[in-house]
């Protein structure tokens, strides 16, 4: 169970996301997880081995390292990425539940069920409305919260995003004050700032997606309210069908333009 | 045979689980196995190398490390995850046995569609209910046993920075310093919390199954 398995699990969620959601997922995998695995882990690989203190006192280096690095950047990023990816699974579970219900209806031979066979049910793409809208929106909200919390935790724990070259340590058993030198401070600062920047881009994408969903919801509501005031029922059905067709066309246009495969 | 293979094996069990069972499986894979593999194993990677004792006496460091860490946290967690996943295989075996019986009846000439048989979702009733419920019971027992073993072996869940060692051949009492104690304490508490969540999910699933069978029985009698 590693990042590849997470990629497989989240790939399935991609099919039911908005276009912004698909962009977010790509940024997450390529600019965060992949950078973490191929680059950042090697930069931080020798962080304790090459943390050198100017003392012969045994144990002083261990204690100083532990004092200045309570949780390593790499582990914090791994936790952040796992927590940020997980809300998408709520959406996957909701979609799986809906599909299960439709399969049950189909098996019972319900005439309301519009699908001809199980294959169609499996391949169906659910639109983000009704209860799925609420699940999807809450998953984006939780993603935002987790991103913000972890960025704050980084800032709080390391007093900013810069890695200093020298740290002065006076924890027991170090005699008086001891100078300790961090391994690869510049490279670490560069990667920290890169990961923070990509994290902010992901936050902006999530905020944009949230606004898009809210706008879509209010537009749909006002259209329905407008229709029900102006026209009687039989014309209403045709109007709503035409509106849905228009939405479907505009949705599929968006998808073809971005061109993501699920 | 590694964690990926275990995932493949347990994925099949997922189909015959309740919804709570599916949530439990997801929590197990993402918040326990994945955290163990991508994060915790690196934190404990240098635990013996960077275990430093304030002495020049050869062998003292080895002896002290062995005295304070009889079984490493990582190995205990790996054992815990394997033991906790295994009862689900009882359910898989029972389902496979039921299917095998149906296929045998089909071959003996009874009219059953073999394709439907392969894709059929078997409901948790009758003897399967007992197998499923005992598997959850065993899961809860294993989780509790391992949580207690951790507590007993390491005197709580906090990793100390300094341990005082006087095992032979160390001269008198020697100060030994543990590597990354704060990070280890953080991950120990995290794994403990997720273990607690998994136990609660198992208890909830057990209650759900018991209530379901009681309601079914009362419906039959009325």
Coordinates of C-alpha atoms in Angstrom, one line a residue:
Chain A
X1 CA 0.0 0.0 0.0
X2 CA 1.9 3.1 -1.2
X3 CA 1.4 6.2 -3.3
X4 CA 0.7 4.1 -6.4
X5 CA -2.3 2.4 -4.6
X6 CA -3.6 5.8 -3.5
X7 CA -3.4 6.9 -7.2
X8 CA -5.5 3.9 -8.3
X9 CA -8.1 4.6 -5.6
X10 CA -8.4 8.3 -6.4
X11 CA -8.3 7.7 -10.2
X12 CA -11.8 6.3 -9.9
X13 CA -13.0 9.5 -8.2
X14 CA -11.8 11.5 -11.1
X15 CA -14.7 10.4 -13.3
X16 CA -17.3 12.1 -11.1
X17 CA -15.4 15.3 -10.5
X18 CA -15.8 18.7 -12.1
X19 CA -13.1 20.0 -14.5
X20 CA -11.5 22.0 -11.7
X21 CA -11.5 18.9 -9.6
X22 CA -9.6 17.0 -12.3
X23 CA -7.0 19.7 -12.5
X24 CA -6.6 19.6 -8.7
X25 CA -6.1 15.9 -8.8
X26 CA -3.4 16.2 -11.5
X27 CA -1.6 18.9 -9.6
X28 CA -1.7 16.8 -6.4
X29 CA -0.2 13.8 -8.1
X30 CA 2.4 15.4 -10.3
X31 CA 3.5 18.4 -8.4
X32 CA 3.2 17.2 -4.9
X33 CA 3.3 13.4 -4.5
X34 CA 5.7 12.8 -7.3
X35 CA 8.0 15.6 -6.2
X36 CA 7.9 14.2 -2.7
X37 CA 8.8 10.7 -3.8
X38 CA 11.5 11.5 -6.5
X39 CA 13.1 14.5 -5.0
X40 CA 12.2 15.7 -1.5
X41 CA 12.7 12.3 0.2
X42 CA 16.3 12.2 -1.1
X43 CA 17.0 15.7 0.2
X44 CA 15.8 14.9 3.7
X45 CA 17.3 11.3 3.5
X46 CA 20.4 12.1 5.5
X47 CA 18.9 14.7 7.8
X48 CA 19.9 13.1 11.0
X49 CA 23.1 11.4 9.8
X50 CA 24.5 14.7 8.6
X51 CA 23.2 16.9 11.5
X52 CA 26.5 17.7 13.1
X53 CA 27.1 19.3 16.5
X54 CA 30.3 20.9 17.8
X55 CA 30.7 18.6 20.8
X56 CA 32.1 15.2 21.8
X57 CA 29.3 14.8 24.4
X58 CA 27.4 11.5 23.5
X59 CA 23.7 12.0 23.2
X60 CA 23.9 15.8 22.6
X61 CA 23.3 15.5 18.9
X62 CA 20.3 13.2 19.3
X63 CA 18.7 15.5 21.8
X64 CA 19.4 18.6 19.8
X65 CA 18.0 17.0 16.6
X66 CA 14.9 15.9 18.4
X67 CA 14.5 19.4 19.9
X68 CA 14.7 21.3 16.6
X69 CA 12.9 18.7 14.4
X70 CA 9.9 17.3 16.4
X71 CA 8.3 15.9 13.2
X72 CA 10.3 15.8 9.9
X73 CA 9.1 17.9 6.9
X74 CA 8.8 14.7 4.9
X75 CA 6.4 13.0 7.4
X76 CA 4.3 16.2 7.7
X77 CA 4.0 16.3 3.9
X78 CA 3.1 12.7 3.7
X79 CA 0.4 13.1 6.4
X80 CA -0.9 16.3 4.6
X81 CA -1.2 14.5 1.3
X82 CA -3.0 11.6 2.8
X83 CA -5.5 13.7 4.8
X84 CA -6.1 16.0 1.8
X85 CA -6.8 13.1 -0.6
X86 CA -9.1 11.3 1.7
X87 CA -12.3 13.5 1.5
X88 CA -12.5 12.5 -2.2
X89 CA -13.3 9.0 -0.9
X90 CA -16.5 10.3 0.6
X91 CA -17.6 11.1 -2.9
X92 CA -16.5 7.7 -4.2
X93 CA -18.5 6.0 -1.4
X94 CA -21.6 8.1 -2.2
X95 CA -21.4 7.2 -5.9
X96 CA -20.9 3.5 -5.1
X97 CA -24.0 3.6 -2.8
X98 CA -26.1 5.3 -5.5
X99 CA -25.0 2.7 -8.1
X100 CA -25.8 -0.1 -5.6
X101 CA -29.3 1.3 -5.2
X102 CA -29.8 1.5 -9.0
X103 CA -28.6 -2.1 -9.4
X104 CA -31.1 -3.2 -6.7
X105 CA -33.9 -1.4 -8.6
X106 CA -32.9 -3.0 -11.8
X107 CA -32.9 -6.4 -10.3
X108 CA -36.3 -6.0 -8.9
X109 CA -37.6 -5.1 -12.4
X110 CA -38.7 -1.6 -11.4
X111 CA -40.2 0.2 -14.4
X112 CA -39.0 3.5 -13.2
X113 CA -35.4 2.4 -13.8
X114 CA -34.4 3.7 -17.2
X115 CA -31.3 1.5 -17.8
X116 CA -31.4 -1.4 -20.2
X117 CA -28.6 -3.4 -18.6
X118 CA -26.1 -3.6 -15.8
X119 CA -23.3 -2.4 -18.0
X120 CA -25.0 0.9 -18.5
X121 CA -25.4 1.3 -14.7
X122 CA -21.7 0.6 -14.2
X123 CA -20.6 3.1 -16.8
X124 CA -23.1 5.8 -15.8
X125 CA -21.6 9.1 -14.9
X126 CA -23.5 10.7 -12.0
X127 CA -24.2 14.4 -12.2
X128 CA -23.3 16.5 -9.2
X129 CA -26.8 17.4 -7.9
X130 CA -29.0 16.7 -4.9
X131 CA -27.3 14.8 -2.1
X132 CA -24.2 14.2 -4.1
X133 CA -23.8 18.0 -4.4
X134 CA -23.7 18.2 -0.6
X135 CA -21.2 15.3 -0.3
X136 CA -19.0 16.8 -3.0
X137 CA -19.1 20.3 -1.5
X138 CA -18.3 19.1 2.0
X139 CA -15.4 17.1 0.7
X140 CA -13.9 20.2 -0.9
X141 CA -14.5 22.1 2.4
X142 CA -12.7 19.5 4.4
X143 CA -9.8 19.5 1.9
X144 CA -9.5 23.3 2.4
X145 CA -9.5 22.9 6.2
X146 CA -6.8 20.2 6.1
X147 CA -4.5 22.2 3.8
X148 CA -4.8 25.3 5.9
X149 CA -4.2 23.4 9.2
X150 CA -1.1 21.7 7.8
X151 CA 0.3 24.9 6.4
X152 CA -0.2 26.6 9.8
X153 CA 1.4 23.6 11.6
X154 CA 4.5 24.0 9.4
X155 CA 4.7 27.7 10.0
X156 CA 4.2 27.2 13.8
X157 CA 6.6 24.3 14.2
X158 CA 9.5 25.7 12.2
X159 CA 9.1 29.4 12.9
X160 CA 8.5 30.2 9.2
X161 CA 9.4 28.4 6.1
X162 CA 13.2 28.9 6.1
X163 CA 15.7 26.3 7.1
X164 CA 18.5 27.9 9.1
X165 CA 22.1 26.7 8.6
X166 CA 23.1 26.9 12.3
X167 CA 21.1 26.1 15.4
X168 CA 22.3 26.9 19.0
X169 CA 21.3 24.1 21.3
X170 CA 21.5 24.0 25.2
X171 CA 19.3 20.9 26.0
X172 CA 20.7 18.4 28.5
X173 CA 23.2 16.6 28.2
X174 CA 24.8 19.3 25.9
X175 CA 27.4 21.3 27.9
X176 CA 26.5 25.0 27.9
X177 CA 25.5 26.1 24.4
X178 CA 26.5 23.9 21.4
X179 CA 26.5 24.9 17.7
X180 CA 24.6 22.4 15.5
X181 CA 24.7 22.5 11.7
X182 CA 21.8 21.4 9.5
X183 CA 22.4 19.3 6.4
X184 CA 21.5 20.9 3.0
X185 CA 19.6 24.0 4.4
X186 CA 19.4 25.8 1.1
X187 CA 18.0 22.9 -0.8
X188 CA 15.5 22.2 2.0
X189 CA 14.4 25.8 2.0
X190 CA 13.9 25.7 -1.8
X191 CA 11.7 22.5 -1.6
X192 CA 9.8 23.8 1.4
X193 CA 8.9 27.0 -0.5
X194 CA 8.0 25.0 -3.6
X195 CA 5.7 22.7 -1.7
X196 CA 4.0 25.6 0.1
X197 CA 3.5 27.3 -3.3
X198 CA 1.9 24.2 -4.8
X199 CA -0.2 23.8 -1.6
X200 CA -1.5 27.4 -2.1
X201 CA -2.3 26.7 -5.7
X202 CA -4.3 23.7 -4.6
X203 CA -6.1 25.8 -2.1
X204 CA -7.0 28.4 -4.8
X205 CA -8.3 25.6 -7.1
X206 CA -10.4 24.2 -4.2
X207 CA -11.8 27.7 -3.5
X208 CA -12.6 28.2 -7.2
X209 CA -14.3 24.8 -7.4
X210 CA -16.4 25.7 -4.3
X211 CA -17.4 29.0 -5.9
X212 CA -18.3 27.2 -9.2
X213 CA -20.5 24.7 -7.4
X214 CA -22.3 27.3 -5.4
X215 CA -22.8 29.5 -8.4
X216 CA -24.2 26.5 -10.4
X217 CA -26.5 25.6 -7.5
X218 CA -28.0 29.2 -7.2
X219 CA -28.4 29.6 -11.0
X220 CA -30.2 26.3 -11.2
X221 CA -32.5 27.3 -8.3
X222 CA -33.3 30.7 -9.7
X223 CA -34.0 29.1 -13.1
X224 CA -36.4 26.6 -11.6
X225 CA -38.1 29.4 -9.5
X226 CA -38.4 31.6 -12.6
X227 CA -39.9 28.7 -14.7
X228 CA -42.5 27.7 -12.1
X229 CA -43.8 31.3 -11.8
X230 CA -44.1 32.0 -15.6
X231 CA -45.5 28.8 -17.2
X232 CA -48.0 26.0 -16.5
X233 CA -46.9 22.4 -15.9
X234 CA -46.8 20.7 -19.3
X235 CA -44.6 23.5 -20.8
X236 CA -42.5 23.4 -17.7
X237 CA -41.4 19.8 -18.3
X238 CA -40.2 20.7 -21.8
X239 CA -38.3 23.7 -20.6
X240 CA -36.6 21.8 -17.9
X241 CA -35.6 19.1 -20.3
X242 CA -34.2 21.7 -22.7
X243 CA -32.3 23.3 -19.8
X244 CA -30.9 19.9 -18.8
X245 CA -29.8 19.2 -22.3
X246 CA -28.1 22.6 -22.5
X247 CA -26.3 21.9 -19.2
X248 CA -25.3 18.4 -20.4
X249 CA -23.9 19.9 -23.6
X250 CA -22.0 22.7 -21.8
X251 CA -20.6 20.1 -19.2
X252 CA -19.4 17.7 -21.9
X253 CA -17.9 20.7 -23.9
X254 CA -15.9 21.6 -20.8
X255 CA -14.7 18.0 -20.4
X256 CA -13.7 17.6 -24.0
X257 CA -11.8 21.0 -23.9
X258 CA -9.8 19.9 -20.8
X259 CA -9.6 16.4 -22.2
X260 CA -8.9 14.4 -19.1
X261 CA -9.3 10.7 -19.2
X262 CA -10.7 9.0 -16.1
Chain B
X1 CA 4.0 -11.4 -0.5
X2 CA 3.8 -7.9 0.8
X3 CA 1.1 -5.3 1.7
X4 CA 0.0 -5.0 -1.9
X5 CA -0.8 -8.7 -2.0
X6 CA -2.7 -8.4 1.3
X7 CA -4.7 -5.6 -0.3
X8 CA -5.5 -7.8 -3.3
X9 CA -6.7 -10.7 -1.0
X10 CA -8.8 -8.5 1.2
X11 CA -10.3 -6.6 -1.7
X12 CA -12.3 -9.6 -2.6
X13 CA -13.7 -9.8 0.9
X14 CA -14.9 -6.2 0.5
X15 CA -17.8 -7.3 -1.8
X16 CA -19.5 -9.3 0.9
X17 CA -19.0 -6.9 3.8
X18 CA -21.5 -4.5 5.3
X19 CA -21.0 -0.7 4.7
X20 CA -19.3 -0.3 8.0
X21 CA -17.0 -3.2 7.1
X22 CA -16.1 -1.4 3.9
X23 CA -15.3 1.8 5.8
X24 CA -13.2 -0.2 8.2
X25 CA -11.2 -1.7 5.4
X26 CA -10.6 1.7 3.8
X27 CA -9.4 3.1 7.2
X28 CA -7.1 0.1 7.6
X29 CA -5.5 0.5 4.3
X30 CA -5.2 4.2 4.1
X31 CA -4.6 5.4 7.6
X32 CA -2.7 2.4 9.0
X33 CA -0.9 0.3 6.4
X34 CA -0.1 3.3 4.1
X35 CA 1.1 5.5 7.0
X36 CA 3.2 2.6 8.2
X37 CA 4.8 2.1 4.8
X38 CA 5.4 5.7 3.7
X39 CA 6.1 7.4 7.0
X40 CA 6.5 5.3 10.2
X41 CA 9.1 2.9 8.7
X42 CA 11.4 5.8 7.9
X43 CA 11.1 7.3 11.3
X44 CA 12.1 4.0 12.9
X45 CA 14.6 3.2 10.2
X46 CA 17.7 4.4 12.1
X47 CA 16.5 3.4 15.6
X48 CA 19.5 1.2 16.4
X49 CA 22.1 3.1 14.5
X50 CA 21.3 6.4 16.2
X51 CA 20.7 4.9 19.6
X52 CA 23.7 6.5 21.4
X53 CA 25.1 5.6 24.8
X54 CA 27.5 7.7 26.9
X55 CA 30.2 5.0 27.3
X56 CA 33.1 3.5 25.4
X57 CA 32.4 0.0 26.7
X58 CA 31.9 -2.4 23.7
X59 CA 28.7 -4.2 23.7
X60 CA 27.0 -1.9 26.1
X61 CA 25.0 -0.1 23.4
X62 CA 23.7 -3.4 21.9
X63 CA 22.7 -4.8 25.2
X64 CA 20.9 -1.6 26.3
X65 CA 19.1 -1.3 23.0
X66 CA 18.0 -4.9 23.3
X67 CA 16.9 -4.4 26.9
X68 CA 14.7 -1.3 26.1
X69 CA 13.3 -2.4 22.7
X70 CA 12.6 -6.1 22.9
X71 CA 10.3 -5.9 19.8
X72 CA 10.4 -2.7 17.7
X73 CA 7.2 -0.7 17.3
X74 CA 7.3 -1.3 13.5
X75 CA 7.3 -5.0 13.8
X76 CA 4.5 -5.0 16.4
X77 CA 2.4 -2.9 14.1
X78 CA 3.0 -5.1 11.2
X79 CA 2.0 -8.2 13.3
X80 CA -1.1 -6.3 14.5
X81 CA -2.2 -5.4 11.0
X82 CA -1.7 -9.0 9.8
X83 CA -3.6 -10.5 12.7
X84 CA -6.4 -8.0 12.5
X85 CA -6.8 -8.5 8.7
X86 CA -6.8 -12.3 8.9
X87 CA -10.3 -13.0 10.3
X88 CA -11.8 -11.5 7.2
X89 CA -10.3 -14.5 5.3
X90 CA -12.7 -16.8 7.3
X91 CA -15.5 -15.0 5.6
X92 CA -13.9 -15.3 2.2
X93 CA -13.4 -19.0 2.7
X94 CA -17.0 -19.5 3.8
X95 CA -18.2 -17.6 0.7
X96 CA -16.0 -19.7 -1.6
X97 CA -17.3 -22.9 0.0
X98 CA -20.9 -21.8 -0.5
X99 CA -20.2 -21.0 -4.1
X100 CA -18.4 -24.3 -4.6
X101 CA -21.5 -26.2 -3.2
X102 CA -23.8 -24.3 -5.6
X103 CA -21.5 -25.2 -8.6
X104 CA -21.5 -28.8 -7.5
X105 CA -25.3 -28.8 -7.5
X106 CA -25.3 -27.2 -11.0
X107 CA -23.0 -29.9 -12.3
X108 CA -25.3 -32.5 -10.8
X109 CA -28.0 -31.3 -13.1
X110 CA -29.8 -28.6 -11.2
X111 CA -30.8 -25.5 -13.3
X112 CA -28.6 -22.7 -12.0
X113 CA -27.0 -20.0 -14.3
X114 CA -23.2 -20.3 -13.7
X115 CA -22.4 -16.7 -14.7
X116 CA -24.9 -15.3 -12.2
X117 CA -23.4 -17.6 -9.6
X118 CA -20.0 -16.0 -10.0
X119 CA -21.3 -12.5 -9.7
X120 CA -23.9 -13.2 -7.0
X121 CA -23.6 -11.1 -3.9
X122 CA -24.2 -13.5 -1.0
X123 CA -26.3 -12.1 1.8
X124 CA -25.1 -12.2 5.4
X125 CA -27.6 -14.8 6.7
X126 CA -27.6 -18.2 8.4
X127 CA -24.2 -19.8 8.9
X128 CA -22.4 -16.9 7.1
X129 CA -23.8 -14.5 9.7
X130 CA -22.1 -16.6 12.4
X131 CA -18.8 -16.7 10.5
X132 CA -18.9 -12.9 9.8
X133 CA -19.8 -12.1 13.4
X134 CA -17.0 -14.3 14.9
X135 CA -14.5 -12.7 12.5
X136 CA -15.5 -9.2 13.8
X137 CA -15.2 -10.6 17.4
X138 CA -11.7 -11.9 16.7
X139 CA -10.7 -8.6 15.1
X140 CA -11.7 -6.7 18.3
X141 CA -9.9 -9.2 20.5
X142 CA -6.6 -8.9 18.5
X143 CA -6.8 -5.1 18.4
X144 CA -7.3 -5.0 22.2
X145 CA -4.5 -7.5 22.9
X146 CA -2.0 -5.6 20.7
X147 CA -2.9 -2.3 22.3
X148 CA -2.3 -3.8 25.7
X149 CA 1.0 -5.4 24.6
X150 CA 2.2 -2.0 23.5
X151 CA 1.2 -0.3 26.7
X152 CA 2.8 -3.1 28.8
X153 CA 6.0 -3.4 26.8
X154 CA 6.8 0.3 26.6
X155 CA 5.3 1.5 29.9
X156 CA 2.8 3.8 28.2
X157 CA 2.8 5.4 24.7
X158 CA 5.4 8.0 25.2
X159 CA 9.0 7.5 23.8
X160 CA 11.5 8.9 26.3
X161 CA 14.5 10.9 25.2
X162 CA 16.8 9.3 27.7
X163 CA 16.9 5.8 29.1
X164 CA 19.2 4.8 32.0
X165 CA 20.8 1.4 31.5
X166 CA 22.7 -0.8 33.9
X167 CA 22.7 -4.1 32.1
X168 CA 26.0 -6.0 32.0
X169 CA 28.6 -5.2 30.5
X170 CA 27.7 -1.5 31.0
X171 CA 29.7 0.1 33.8
X172 CA 27.4 1.3 36.6
X173 CA 24.6 3.3 35.1
X174 CA 24.9 4.6 31.6
X175 CA 22.8 7.3 29.8
X176 CA 21.5 6.2 26.5
X177 CA 19.7 8.5 24.1
X178 CA 16.9 7.4 21.8
X179 CA 16.7 8.6 18.2
X180 CA 13.8 10.9 17.2
X181 CA 11.7 10.4 20.4
X182 CA 9.2 13.2 19.7
X183 CA 8.4 12.0 16.1
X184 CA 8.1 8.4 17.4
X185 CA 5.7 9.5 20.2
X186 CA 3.6 11.4 17.6
X187 CA 3.3 8.4 15.3
X188 CA 2.6 6.0 18.2
X189 CA -0.3 8.2 19.4
X190 CA -1.6 8.5 15.8
X191 CA -1.5 4.7 15.3
X192 CA -3.2 4.2 18.6
X193 CA -5.9 6.7 17.8
X194 CA -6.6 5.0 14.4
X195 CA -6.6 1.6 16.2
X196 CA -9.2 3.0 18.6
X197 CA -11.3 4.2 15.6
X198 CA -11.1 0.8 14.0
X199 CA -12.2 -0.9 17.2
X200 CA -15.2 1.4 17.4
X201 CA -16.1 0.7 13.8
X202 CA -15.9 -3.1 14.6
X203 CA -18.2 -2.6 17.7
X204 CA -20.7 -0.6 15.6
X205 CA -20.7 -3.4 12.9
X206 CA -21.2 -6.0 15.6
X207 CA -24.2 -4.1 17.1
X208 CA -25.6 -3.6 13.6
X209 CA -25.5 -7.3 12.8
X210 CA -27.0 -8.3 16.1
X211 CA -29.8 -5.8 15.8
X212 CA -30.5 -6.9 12.3
X213 CA -30.8 -10.6 13.3
X214 CA -33.0 -9.7 16.3
X215 CA -35.3 -7.7 14.1
X216 CA -35.5 -10.4 11.5
X217 CA -36.4 -13.0 14.2
X218 CA -39.1 -10.7 15.6
X219 CA -40.6 -10.2 12.1
X220 CA -40.7 -14.0 11.5
X221 CA -42.5 -14.6 14.8
X222 CA -45.1 -11.8 14.2

